[in-house]
């Protein structure tokens, strides 16, 4: 992995949250959501907290206390997927976000496995729907006449 | 949502000036009318709603009537939130230029915000009702085209977008869920539209259970014990045509594909303003009995948080944070409610009793 750039979560239309050892990412622009389980969540957290791409494998090796040479291509490919899916974007080192150390350590699940993105599009219709609950326009006066039981 | 494009920067500035403009229009308009409307108590906050036309806006506010509080002037404290309500039909004033808030139909609904993120605006529905709020002043304004042409979903959940913006500070959160209560404790029923939330909550109401809402409630942290409390915000319910017979409802209640009806005042004694929540259920109706299965936290949060975020444009990162924080320590299960609504209350009551043990 030779890239010396930093990455951060896309600033427009992406929200994410840590849930247990998983990071759920929602794209508000498309309605697609992603599940990043460990170590994908850990890679995301390290990048988001300012770890440059070229230091990623060594940081993971420290956290997993094992050599990860055999996984470097998988990790690089995964990082490429984060960018390709518009989850992360390039930034300068002072533009990254932050994760506290305890959270990062909580995302370490041994043994190390190839990081993957799980992508879900089953809720897209909810994001694209307008109005939210479609229903024919009716007068408020009509609604007032509704029976209550 | 930060918008970095030229149009986005323009929108951010525009949102600030738009807020000033519409609030000025409201105050200019009420000089010729009556503005005092009603005070609500919801989720430990006092909300004043001022309308340019209290007579006509009563229909729009019907789902909130159960929250109205009467306070003597001596004990009246200032409102925590103030919502200004107006329409073009009553005032004769057309909405100012809101083109910058419009998004193509194929794009998700958006909330635009000011440079500091404290003023938000969005358009809602095909009629393009304007929601705008200033979080620094805790003042919001809803501008409808007409009180007489409000879509059914907006009548069922008035001010939903604005309530979300105003309430989510301080750890309270509007959530896409029904909530009912038994002696054994309160439960949230969450899931996509059509999952059975309304049928289950109305079945429980008929059984004699307490009712907080069938589609959206507010949740917040309990003061003791680390759990969560649900707060009622709407006393409305919307039910699909095919289920009306199960509850003795006539066709008269029908608006298009769903019936909209209001539970206040008829069910006043069963409408609770708040209840501690013992468990969260994801309902389904597979007619397989009453199986109740614990599922991983992340499944519930994914199924709850994604729809809630989708239904509530604006402040999405705060919504996500609030939901994950509040729900992280609450037990939850998927539950098969079966095909007979009459059996649902007992299934839920036993499930919540089981969740406590």
GROMACS .gro file of C-alpha atoms in nm:
model
  506
    1UNK     CA    1   0.000   0.000   0.000
    2UNK     CA    2   0.180   0.311  -0.121
    3UNK     CA    3  -0.078   0.587  -0.105
    4UNK     CA    4   0.015   0.867   0.131
    5UNK     CA    5  -0.322   1.032   0.137
    6UNK     CA    6  -0.573   1.058   0.417
    7UNK     CA    7  -0.937   0.964   0.395
    8UNK     CA    8  -1.242   1.076   0.588
    9UNK     CA    9  -1.612   0.996   0.578
   10UNK     CA   10  -1.772   1.186   0.292
   11UNK     CA   11  -1.890   1.519   0.424
   12UNK     CA   12  -2.197   1.539   0.208
   13UNK     CA   13  -2.478   1.291   0.253
   14UNK     CA   14  -2.304   1.029   0.468
   15UNK     CA   15  -2.381   0.956   0.832
   16UNK     CA   16  -2.244   0.673   1.041
   17UNK     CA   17  -2.255   0.535   1.393
   18UNK     CA   18  -2.080   0.263   1.590
   19UNK     CA   19  -2.316  -0.007   1.714
   20UNK     CA   20  -2.149  -0.274   1.920
   21UNK     CA   21  -1.851  -0.372   1.702
   22UNK     CA   22  -2.015  -0.269   1.379
   23UNK     CA   23  -2.030   0.063   1.201
   24UNK     CA   24  -2.353   0.138   1.018
   25UNK     CA   25  -2.315   0.390   0.736
   26UNK     CA   26  -2.616   0.549   0.568
   27UNK     CA   27  -2.598   0.733   0.238
   28UNK     CA   28  -2.861   1.002   0.251
   29UNK     CA   29  -2.799   1.071  -0.116
   30UNK     CA   30  -2.897   0.723  -0.234
   31UNK     CA   31  -3.079   0.558   0.056
   32UNK     CA   32  -2.827   0.275   0.051
   33UNK     CA   33  -2.685   0.167   0.384
   34UNK     CA   34  -2.374  -0.030   0.467
   35UNK     CA   35  -2.265  -0.258   0.745
   36UNK     CA   36  -1.896  -0.263   0.835
   37UNK     CA   37  -1.817  -0.542   1.076
   38UNK     CA   38  -1.474  -0.590   1.227
   39UNK     CA   39  -1.215  -0.549   1.085
   40UNK     CA   40  -1.389  -0.334   0.822
   41UNK     CA   41  -1.522  -0.111   1.099
   42UNK     CA   42  -1.173  -0.085   1.242
   43UNK     CA   43  -1.019   0.015   0.910
   44UNK     CA   44  -1.289   0.279   0.866
   45UNK     CA   45  -1.231   0.410   1.219
   46UNK     CA   46  -0.853   0.425   1.176
   47UNK     CA   47  -0.882   0.614   0.848
   48UNK     CA   48  -1.148   0.848   0.987
   49UNK     CA   49  -0.930   0.927   1.286
   50UNK     CA   50  -0.637   1.034   1.066
   51UNK     CA   51  -0.432   0.722   1.000
   52UNK     CA   52  -0.272   0.771   0.655
   53UNK     CA   53  -0.336   0.489   0.410
   54UNK     CA   54   0.029   0.390   0.393
   55UNK     CA   55   0.036   0.332   0.771
   56UNK     CA   56  -0.286   0.134   0.783
   57UNK     CA   57  -0.139  -0.218   0.770
   58UNK     CA   58   0.121  -0.144   1.036
   59UNK     CA   59  -0.143   0.007   1.265
   60UNK     CA   60  -0.360  -0.301   1.217
   61UNK     CA   61  -0.063  -0.527   1.289
   62UNK     CA   62  -0.009  -0.348   1.618
   63UNK     CA   63  -0.374  -0.379   1.713
   64UNK     CA   64  -0.398  -0.747   1.614
   65UNK     CA   65  -0.048  -0.826   1.732
   66UNK     CA   66   0.024  -1.025   1.420
   67UNK     CA   67   0.180  -0.982   1.076
   68UNK     CA   68  -0.075  -0.897   0.807
   69UNK     CA   69   0.140  -0.897   0.494
   70UNK     CA   70  -0.078  -1.167   0.346
   71UNK     CA   71  -0.382  -0.941   0.382
   72UNK     CA   72  -0.237  -0.616   0.250
   73UNK     CA   73  -0.399  -0.653  -0.092
   74UNK     CA   74  -0.737  -0.726   0.067
   75UNK     CA   75  -0.705  -0.419   0.287
   76UNK     CA   76  -0.606  -0.200  -0.006
   77UNK     CA   77  -0.895  -0.332  -0.210
   78UNK     CA   78  -1.134  -0.267   0.078
   79UNK     CA   79  -1.013   0.091   0.112
   80UNK     CA   80  -1.068   0.134  -0.260
   81UNK     CA   81  -1.425   0.011  -0.213
   82UNK     CA   82  -1.487   0.268   0.059
   83UNK     CA   83  -1.395   0.539  -0.189
   84UNK     CA   84  -1.576   0.376  -0.481
   85UNK     CA   85  -1.897   0.353  -0.278
   86UNK     CA   86  -1.865   0.722  -0.187
   87UNK     CA   87  -1.836   0.636   0.182
   88UNK     CA   88  -1.493   0.799   0.221
   89UNK     CA   89  -1.314   1.074   0.036
   90UNK     CA   90  -0.959   1.210   0.021
   91UNK     CA   91  -0.869   1.488   0.258
   92UNK     CA   92  -0.567   1.649   0.419
   93UNK     CA   93  -0.447   1.514   0.752
   94UNK     CA   94  -0.600   1.802   0.949
   95UNK     CA   95  -0.944   1.743   0.798
   96UNK     CA   96  -0.999   1.397   0.939
   97UNK     CA   97  -1.253   1.320   1.208
   98UNK     CA   98  -1.185   1.138   1.531
   99UNK     CA   99  -1.249   0.814   1.716
  100UNK     CA  100  -1.141   0.767   2.074
  101UNK     CA  101  -0.885   0.496   2.144
  102UNK     CA  102  -1.129   0.288   2.351
  103UNK     CA  103  -1.371   0.270   2.059
  104UNK     CA  104  -1.096   0.173   1.818
  105UNK     CA  105  -0.973  -0.102   2.051
  106UNK     CA  106  -1.328  -0.229   2.094
  107UNK     CA  107  -1.346  -0.291   1.719
  108UNK     CA  108  -1.062  -0.543   1.728
  109UNK     CA  109  -1.208  -0.892   1.680
  110UNK     CA  110  -0.951  -1.169   1.645
  111UNK     CA  111  -0.856  -1.346   1.428
  112UNK     CA  112  -0.812  -1.094   1.148
  113UNK     CA  113  -1.029  -1.164   0.845
  114UNK     CA  114  -1.054  -0.990   0.513
  115UNK     CA  115  -1.253  -0.666   0.559
  116UNK     CA  116  -1.575  -0.647   0.358
  117UNK     CA  117  -1.853  -0.400   0.295
  118UNK     CA  118  -2.206  -0.530   0.328
  119UNK     CA  119  -2.433  -0.315   0.115
  120UNK     CA  120  -2.813  -0.295   0.150
  121UNK     CA  121  -3.058  -0.119  -0.079
  122UNK     CA  122  -3.384  -0.251   0.065
  123UNK     CA  123  -3.473   0.083   0.226
  124UNK     CA  124  -3.405   0.304  -0.075
  125UNK     CA  125  -3.772   0.354  -0.144
  126UNK     CA  126  -3.817   0.517   0.196
  127UNK     CA  127  -3.558   0.782   0.114
  128UNK     CA  128  -3.693   0.850  -0.232
  129UNK     CA  129  -4.056   0.863  -0.134
  130UNK     CA  130  -4.224   1.202  -0.117
  131UNK     CA  131  -4.455   1.251   0.054
  132UNK     CA  132  -4.337   1.007   0.315
  133UNK     CA  133  -4.664   0.826   0.352
  134UNK     CA  134  -4.837   0.880   0.017
  135UNK     CA  135  -5.206   0.938   0.041
  136UNK     CA  136  -5.449   1.133  -0.168
  137UNK     CA  137  -5.486   1.493  -0.065
  138UNK     CA  138  -5.796   1.543   0.138
  139UNK     CA  139  -5.934   1.840   0.313
  140UNK     CA  140  -5.871   1.888   0.680
  141UNK     CA  141  -6.242   1.940   0.716
  142UNK     CA  142  -6.307   1.592   0.583
  143UNK     CA  143  -6.059   1.445   0.828
  144UNK     CA  144  -6.231   1.622   1.114
  145UNK     CA  145  -6.545   1.438   1.018
  146UNK     CA  146  -6.378   1.101   1.062
  147UNK     CA  147  -6.527   0.871   1.311
  148UNK     CA  148  -6.308   0.805   1.608
  149UNK     CA  149  -6.395   0.444   1.630
  150UNK     CA  150  -2.592   1.801   0.574
  151UNK     CA  151  -2.319   2.032   0.458
  152UNK     CA  152  -2.354   2.153   0.106
  153UNK     CA  153  -2.032   2.246  -0.062
  154UNK     CA  154  -2.147   2.341  -0.408
  155UNK     CA  155  -2.205   2.695  -0.525
  156UNK     CA  156  -2.574   2.629  -0.509
  157UNK     CA  157  -2.523   2.484  -0.163
  158UNK     CA  158  -2.340   2.792  -0.033
  159UNK     CA  159  -2.610   3.006  -0.183
  160UNK     CA  160  -2.872   2.790  -0.013
  161UNK     CA  161  -2.705   2.825   0.324
  162UNK     CA  162  -2.720   3.204   0.302
  163UNK     CA  163  -3.068   3.185   0.161
  164UNK     CA  164  -3.194   2.975   0.452
  165UNK     CA  165  -3.085   3.244   0.698
  166UNK     CA  166  -3.259   3.523   0.512
  167UNK     CA  167  -3.560   3.304   0.439
  168UNK     CA  168  -3.610   3.248   0.811
  169UNK     CA  169  -3.605   3.621   0.882
  170UNK     CA  170  -3.841   3.683   0.595
  171UNK     CA  171  -4.107   3.427   0.685
  172UNK     CA  172  -4.110   3.514   1.056
  173UNK     CA  173  -4.157   3.879   0.964
  174UNK     CA  174  -4.444   3.784   0.738
  175UNK     CA  175  -4.604   3.587   1.021
  176UNK     CA  176  -4.582   3.872   1.271
  177UNK     CA  177  -4.699   4.125   1.017
  178UNK     CA  178  -4.995   3.904   0.938
  179UNK     CA  179  -5.107   3.837   1.293
  180UNK     CA  180  -5.143   4.210   1.357
  181UNK     CA  181  -5.466   4.167   1.170
  182UNK     CA  182  -5.573   3.846   1.334
  183UNK     CA  183  -5.553   3.636   1.647
  184UNK     CA  184  -5.229   3.453   1.711
  185UNK     CA  185  -5.282   3.283   2.048
  186UNK     CA  186  -5.357   2.922   1.983
  187UNK     CA  187  -5.254   2.656   2.227
  188UNK     CA  188  -4.987   2.528   2.462
  189UNK     CA  189  -4.874   2.167   2.463
  190UNK     CA  190  -4.676   1.964   2.712
  191UNK     CA  191  -4.471   1.702   2.532
  192UNK     CA  192  -4.163   1.513   2.645
  193UNK     CA  193  -4.115   1.746   2.943
  194UNK     CA  194  -4.124   2.056   2.727
  195UNK     CA  195  -4.375   2.334   2.686
  196UNK     CA  196  -4.457   2.403   2.324
  197UNK     CA  197  -4.657   2.710   2.222
  198UNK     CA  198  -4.830   2.699   1.887
  199UNK     CA  199  -4.934   3.032   1.743
  200UNK     CA  200  -5.160   3.029   1.443
  201UNK     CA  201  -5.270   3.301   1.206
  202UNK     CA  202  -5.608   3.135   1.198
  203UNK     CA  203  -5.692   2.936   1.514
  204UNK     CA  204  -6.036   2.850   1.381
  205UNK     CA  205  -5.919   2.679   1.065
  206UNK     CA  206  -5.592   2.542   1.197
  207UNK     CA  207  -5.784   2.341   1.458
  208UNK     CA  208  -5.822   2.059   1.209
  209UNK     CA  209  -5.449   2.049   1.145
  210UNK     CA  210  -5.377   2.037   1.519
  211UNK     CA  211  -5.629   1.770   1.609
  212UNK     CA  212  -5.373   1.492   1.658
  213UNK     CA  213  -5.208   1.705   1.928
  214UNK     CA  214  -5.519   1.791   2.132
  215UNK     CA  215  -5.441   1.534   2.402
  216UNK     CA  216  -5.123   1.727   2.489
  217UNK     CA  217  -5.293   2.063   2.546
  218UNK     CA  218  -5.235   2.208   2.892
  219UNK     CA  219  -5.428   2.486   3.060
  220UNK     CA  220  -5.210   2.696   3.286
  221UNK     CA  221  -5.301   2.990   3.503
  222UNK     CA  222  -5.107   3.298   3.402
  223UNK     CA  223  -4.935   3.309   3.743
  224UNK     CA  224  -4.783   2.966   3.696
  225UNK     CA  225  -4.728   2.997   3.327
  226UNK     CA  226  -4.364   2.963   3.241
  227UNK     CA  227  -4.220   3.069   2.911
  228UNK     CA  228  -4.237   2.815   2.633
  229UNK     CA  229  -3.940   2.592   2.559
  230UNK     CA  230  -4.035   2.584   2.192
  231UNK     CA  231  -4.256   2.810   1.983
  232UNK     CA  232  -4.409   2.707   1.654
  233UNK     CA  233  -4.567   2.959   1.421
  234UNK     CA  234  -4.835   2.819   1.193
  235UNK     CA  235  -4.969   2.991   0.886
  236UNK     CA  236  -5.114   2.927   0.546
  237UNK     CA  237  -5.136   3.121   0.225
  238UNK     CA  238  -5.508   3.081   0.184
  239UNK     CA  239  -5.590   3.260   0.510
  240UNK     CA  240  -5.328   3.530   0.490
  241UNK     CA  241  -5.348   3.594   0.120
  242UNK     CA  242  -4.969   3.600   0.126
  243UNK     CA  243  -4.787   3.369  -0.109
  244UNK     CA  244  -4.473   3.190   0.006
  245UNK     CA  245  -4.150   3.373  -0.068
  246UNK     CA  246  -3.911   3.234  -0.326
  247UNK     CA  247  -3.831   2.880  -0.213
  248UNK     CA  248  -3.683   2.751  -0.538
  249UNK     CA  249  -3.347   2.690  -0.372
  250UNK     CA  250  -3.511   2.440  -0.140
  251UNK     CA  251  -3.656   2.237  -0.421
  252UNK     CA  252  -3.487   1.917  -0.526
  253UNK     CA  253  -3.554   1.702  -0.831
  254UNK     CA  254  -3.826   1.445  -0.774
  255UNK     CA  255  -3.581   1.159  -0.821
  256UNK     CA  256  -3.355   1.285  -0.541
  257UNK     CA  257  -3.414   1.215  -0.174
  258UNK     CA  258  -3.585   1.482   0.028
  259UNK     CA  259  -3.337   1.725   0.176
  260UNK     CA  260  -3.322   1.968   0.459
  261UNK     CA  261  -3.109   2.271   0.390
  262UNK     CA  262  -2.928   2.451   0.665
  263UNK     CA  263  -2.760   2.778   0.747
  264UNK     CA  264  -2.383   2.817   0.766
  265UNK     CA  265  -2.376   2.731   1.138
  266UNK     CA  266  -2.630   2.452   1.097
  267UNK     CA  267  -2.872   2.613   1.344
  268UNK     CA  268  -3.135   2.721   1.093
  269UNK     CA  269  -3.295   2.443   0.891
  270UNK     CA  270  -3.550   2.445   0.612
  271UNK     CA  271  -3.719   2.184   0.401
  272UNK     CA  272  -4.016   2.143   0.174
  273UNK     CA  273  -4.263   1.865   0.240
  274UNK     CA  274  -4.512   1.691   0.020
  275UNK     CA  275  -4.631   1.766  -0.327
  276UNK     CA  276  -4.787   2.086  -0.201
  277UNK     CA  277  -4.445   2.199  -0.080
  278UNK     CA  278  -4.529   2.298   0.275
  279UNK     CA  279  -4.238   2.495   0.418
  280UNK     CA  280  -4.074   2.377   0.742
  281UNK     CA  281  -3.818   2.620   0.884
  282UNK     CA  282  -3.665   2.638   1.231
  283UNK     CA  283  -3.411   2.845   1.420
  284UNK     CA  284  -3.255   2.616   1.682
  285UNK     CA  285  -3.081   2.905   1.859
  286UNK     CA  286  -3.413   3.072   1.927
  287UNK     CA  287  -3.618   2.750   1.954
  288UNK     CA  288  -3.865   2.897   1.711
  289UNK     CA  289  -4.003   2.720   1.406
  290UNK     CA  290  -4.254   2.804   1.139
  291UNK     CA  291  -4.473   2.583   0.924
  292UNK     CA  292  -4.621   2.749   0.618
  293UNK     CA  293  -4.896   2.549   0.448
  294UNK     CA  294  -5.059   2.636   0.118
  295UNK     CA  295  -5.399   2.598   0.285
  296UNK     CA  296  -5.536   2.448   0.605
  297UNK     CA  297  -5.810   2.294   0.393
  298UNK     CA  298  -5.588   2.088   0.163
  299UNK     CA  299  -5.353   1.912   0.401
  300UNK     CA  300  -5.261   1.552   0.308
  301UNK     CA  301  -5.378   1.281   0.544
  302UNK     CA  302  -5.030   1.180   0.660
  303UNK     CA  303  -4.959   1.538   0.766
  304UNK     CA  304  -5.288   1.553   0.959
  305UNK     CA  305  -5.190   1.233   1.138
  306UNK     CA  306  -4.844   1.360   1.234
  307UNK     CA  307  -4.846   1.742   1.231
  308UNK     CA  308  -4.513   1.926   1.266
  309UNK     CA  309  -4.325   1.596   1.241
  310UNK     CA  310  -4.018   1.743   1.072
  311UNK     CA  311  -4.013   2.048   1.298
  312UNK     CA  312  -4.064   1.842   1.614
  313UNK     CA  313  -3.770   1.628   1.514
  314UNK     CA  314  -3.542   1.928   1.468
  315UNK     CA  315  -3.648   2.089   1.793
  316UNK     CA  316  -3.667   1.785   2.019
  317UNK     CA  317  -3.352   1.598   1.925
  318UNK     CA  318  -3.126   1.830   2.121
  319UNK     CA  319  -3.081   1.699   2.472
  320UNK     CA  320  -3.108   1.333   2.383
  321UNK     CA  321  -3.481   1.315   2.306
  322UNK     CA  322  -3.567   1.157   1.977
  323UNK     CA  323  -3.870   1.113   1.756
  324UNK     CA  324  -3.878   0.749   1.649
  325UNK     CA  325  -4.076   0.564   1.386
  326UNK     CA  326  -4.252   0.327   1.625
  327UNK     CA  327  -4.580   0.262   1.800
  328UNK     CA  328  -4.592   0.249   2.179
  329UNK     CA  329  -4.841   0.082   2.412
  330UNK     CA  330  -4.839  -0.001   2.781
  331UNK     CA  331  -4.954  -0.287   3.002
  332UNK     CA  332  -4.928  -0.344   3.374
  333UNK     CA  333  -4.618  -0.545   3.289
  334UNK     CA  334  -4.458  -0.242   3.123
  335UNK     CA  335  -4.444  -0.035   2.807
  336UNK     CA  336  -4.330  -0.159   2.467
  337UNK     CA  337  -4.216  -0.002   2.144
  338UNK     CA  338  -4.329  -0.165   1.821
  339UNK     CA  339  -4.101  -0.071   1.538
  340UNK     CA  340  -4.076  -0.163   1.173
  341UNK     CA  341  -4.148  -0.045   0.824
  342UNK     CA  342  -4.492   0.074   0.728
  343UNK     CA  343  -4.717  -0.228   0.689
  344UNK     CA  344  -4.539  -0.434   0.954
  345UNK     CA  345  -4.840  -0.425   1.183
  346UNK     CA  346  -4.766  -0.140   1.423
  347UNK     CA  347  -5.106   0.024   1.391
  348UNK     CA  348  -5.305  -0.300   1.402
  349UNK     CA  349  -5.116  -0.411   1.711
  350UNK     CA  350  -5.149  -0.079   1.892
  351UNK     CA  351  -5.520  -0.048   1.815
  352UNK     CA  352  -5.579  -0.407   1.922
  353UNK     CA  353  -5.409  -0.322   2.249
  354UNK     CA  354  -5.622  -0.011   2.284
  355UNK     CA  355  -5.938  -0.217   2.245
  356UNK     CA  356  -5.804  -0.460   2.503
  357UNK     CA  357  -5.770  -0.174   2.751
  358UNK     CA  358  -5.398  -0.107   2.728
  359UNK     CA  359  -5.244   0.239   2.740
  360UNK     CA  360  -5.168   0.402   2.406
  361UNK     CA  361  -4.895   0.650   2.320
  362UNK     CA  362  -4.888   0.642   1.941
  363UNK     CA  363  -4.923   0.419   1.636
  364UNK     CA  364  -4.651   0.559   1.409
  365UNK     CA  365  -4.424   0.811   1.582
  366UNK     CA  366  -4.343   0.867   1.949
  367UNK     CA  367  -4.059   1.046   2.126
  368UNK     CA  368  -3.812   0.850   2.334
  369UNK     CA  369  -3.576   0.989   2.593
  370UNK     CA  370  -3.352   0.871   2.874
  371UNK     CA  371  -3.514   0.758   3.198
  372UNK     CA  372  -3.407   0.962   3.498
  373UNK     CA  373  -3.315   0.645   3.685
  374UNK     CA  374  -3.214   0.295   3.591
  375UNK     CA  375  -3.056   0.366   3.254
  376UNK     CA  376  -3.363   0.273   3.050
  377UNK     CA  377  -3.574   0.476   2.815
  378UNK     CA  378  -3.909   0.648   2.841
  379UNK     CA  379  -4.156   0.690   2.554
  380UNK     CA  380  -4.359   1.010   2.527
  381UNK     CA  381  -4.679   1.047   2.330
  382UNK     CA  382  -4.682   1.308   2.058
  383UNK     CA  383  -4.978   1.212   1.836
  384UNK     CA  384  -5.316   1.066   1.928
  385UNK     CA  385  -5.404   0.977   1.571
  386UNK     CA  386  -5.406   0.639   1.396
  387UNK     CA  387  -5.410   0.542   1.031
  388UNK     CA  388  -5.530   0.201   0.928
  389UNK     CA  389  -5.542   0.014   0.598
  390UNK     CA  390  -5.881  -0.043   0.441
  391UNK     CA  391  -5.873  -0.419   0.477
  392UNK     CA  392  -5.820  -0.401   0.853
  393UNK     CA  393  -6.104  -0.161   0.928
  394UNK     CA  394  -6.355  -0.440   0.981
  395UNK     CA  395  -6.145  -0.591   1.258
  396UNK     CA  396  -6.196  -0.276   1.463
  397UNK     CA  397  -6.558  -0.208   1.375
  398UNK     CA  398  -6.470   0.091   1.161
  399UNK     CA  399  -6.699   0.200   0.884
  400UNK     CA  400  -6.611   0.319   0.538
  401UNK     CA  401  -6.688   0.671   0.656
  402UNK     CA  402  -6.341   0.691   0.808
  403UNK     CA  403  -6.170   0.616   0.484
  404UNK     CA  404  -5.930   0.857   0.315
  405UNK     CA  405  -5.796   0.694   0.002
  406UNK     CA  406  -5.620   0.372   0.105
  407UNK     CA  407  -5.616   0.445   0.476
  408UNK     CA  408  -5.853   0.556   0.746
  409UNK     CA  409  -5.744   0.845   0.964
  410UNK     CA  410  -5.905   0.879   1.302
  411UNK     CA  411  -5.832   1.053   1.629
  412UNK     CA  412  -5.836   0.879   1.965
  413UNK     CA  413  -5.886   1.193   2.171
  414UNK     CA  414  -6.118   1.256   2.348
  415UNK     CA  415  -6.295   0.918   2.316
  416UNK     CA  416  -6.003   0.720   2.454
  417UNK     CA  417  -5.866   0.990   2.688
  418UNK     CA  418  -5.842   0.756   2.983
  419UNK     CA  419  -5.610   0.525   2.789
  420UNK     CA  420  -5.388   0.790   2.631
  421UNK     CA  421  -5.070   0.808   2.836
  422UNK     CA  422  -4.831   1.099   2.807
  423UNK     CA  423  -4.529   0.887   2.899
  424UNK     CA  424  -4.432   0.533   2.989
  425UNK     CA  425  -4.107   0.358   3.076
  426UNK     CA  426  -4.019   0.114   2.798
  427UNK     CA  427  -3.935  -0.242   2.899
  428UNK     CA  428  -3.876  -0.387   2.555
  429UNK     CA  429  -3.875  -0.318   2.183
  430UNK     CA  430  -4.042  -0.553   1.938
  431UNK     CA  431  -4.021  -0.587   1.563
  432UNK     CA  432  -4.366  -0.722   1.478
  433UNK     CA  433  -4.462  -0.953   1.196
  434UNK     CA  434  -4.784  -1.138   1.125
  435UNK     CA  435  -4.690  -1.476   0.986
  436UNK     CA  436  -4.983  -1.652   1.152
  437UNK     CA  437  -4.733  -1.890   1.301
  438UNK     CA  438  -4.833  -1.836   1.659
  439UNK     CA  439  -4.668  -1.613   1.908
  440UNK     CA  440  -4.298  -1.675   1.876
  441UNK     CA  441  -4.076  -1.414   2.031
  442UNK     CA  442  -3.712  -1.426   1.931
  443UNK     CA  443  -3.427  -1.221   2.064
  444UNK     CA  444  -3.222  -1.071   1.782
  445UNK     CA  445  -2.886  -0.894   1.777
  446UNK     CA  446  -2.889  -0.528   1.873
  447UNK     CA  447  -2.753  -0.424   1.542
  448UNK     CA  448  -3.047  -0.578   1.355
  449UNK     CA  449  -3.298  -0.380   1.550
  450UNK     CA  450  -3.107  -0.059   1.528
  451UNK     CA  451  -3.061  -0.105   1.156
  452UNK     CA  452  -3.430  -0.169   1.106
  453UNK     CA  453  -3.535   0.111   1.335
  454UNK     CA  454  -3.277   0.374   1.263
  455UNK     CA  455  -3.274   0.354   0.885
  456UNK     CA  456  -3.651   0.409   0.844
  457UNK     CA  457  -3.654   0.677   1.114
  458UNK     CA  458  -3.372   0.866   0.943
  459UNK     CA  459  -3.550   0.825   0.610
  460UNK     CA  460  -3.876   0.969   0.744
  461UNK     CA  461  -3.714   1.264   0.919
  462UNK     CA  462  -3.507   1.482   0.684
  463UNK     CA  463  -3.255   1.708   0.853
  464UNK     CA  464  -3.022   1.660   1.152
  465UNK     CA  465  -2.973   1.299   1.044
  466UNK     CA  466  -2.642   1.250   1.224
  467UNK     CA  467  -2.799   1.366   1.552
  468UNK     CA  468  -3.096   1.137   1.496
  469UNK     CA  469  -2.863   0.843   1.437
  470UNK     CA  470  -2.657   0.922   1.745
  471UNK     CA  471  -2.965   0.961   1.965
  472UNK     CA  472  -3.121   0.637   1.848
  473UNK     CA  473  -2.810   0.427   1.895
  474UNK     CA  474  -2.748   0.577   2.238
  475UNK     CA  475  -3.104   0.536   2.359
  476UNK     CA  476  -3.165   0.188   2.220
  477UNK     CA  477  -2.830   0.033   2.299
  478UNK     CA  478  -2.939  -0.095   2.641
  479UNK     CA  479  -3.299  -0.182   2.564
  480UNK     CA  480  -3.390  -0.549   2.511
  481UNK     CA  481  -3.561  -0.626   2.184
  482UNK     CA  482  -3.704  -0.915   1.991
  483UNK     CA  483  -3.881  -0.999   1.673
  484UNK     CA  484  -4.233  -1.112   1.752
  485UNK     CA  485  -4.492  -1.303   1.554
  486UNK     CA  486  -4.826  -1.148   1.640
  487UNK     CA  487  -5.028  -1.403   1.444
  488UNK     CA  488  -5.321  -1.327   1.219
  489UNK     CA  489  -5.592  -1.257   1.475
  490UNK     CA  490  -5.583  -0.900   1.613
  491UNK     CA  491  -5.780  -1.008   1.921
  492UNK     CA  492  -5.490  -1.226   2.031
  493UNK     CA  493  -5.224  -0.958   1.987
  494UNK     CA  494  -5.257  -0.791   2.330
  495UNK     CA  495  -5.208  -1.117   2.513
  496UNK     CA  496  -4.909  -1.208   2.297
  497UNK     CA  497  -4.747  -0.873   2.366
  498UNK     CA  498  -4.833  -0.872   2.734
  499UNK     CA  499  -4.677  -1.213   2.785
  500UNK     CA  500  -4.374  -1.113   2.581
  501UNK     CA  501  -4.308  -0.802   2.782
  502UNK     CA  502  -4.354  -0.996   3.104
  503UNK     CA  503  -4.100  -1.247   2.975
  504UNK     CA  504  -3.856  -0.975   2.879
  505UNK     CA  505  -3.841  -0.857   3.240
  506UNK     CA  506  -3.749  -1.194   3.379
   0.00000   0.00000   0.00000
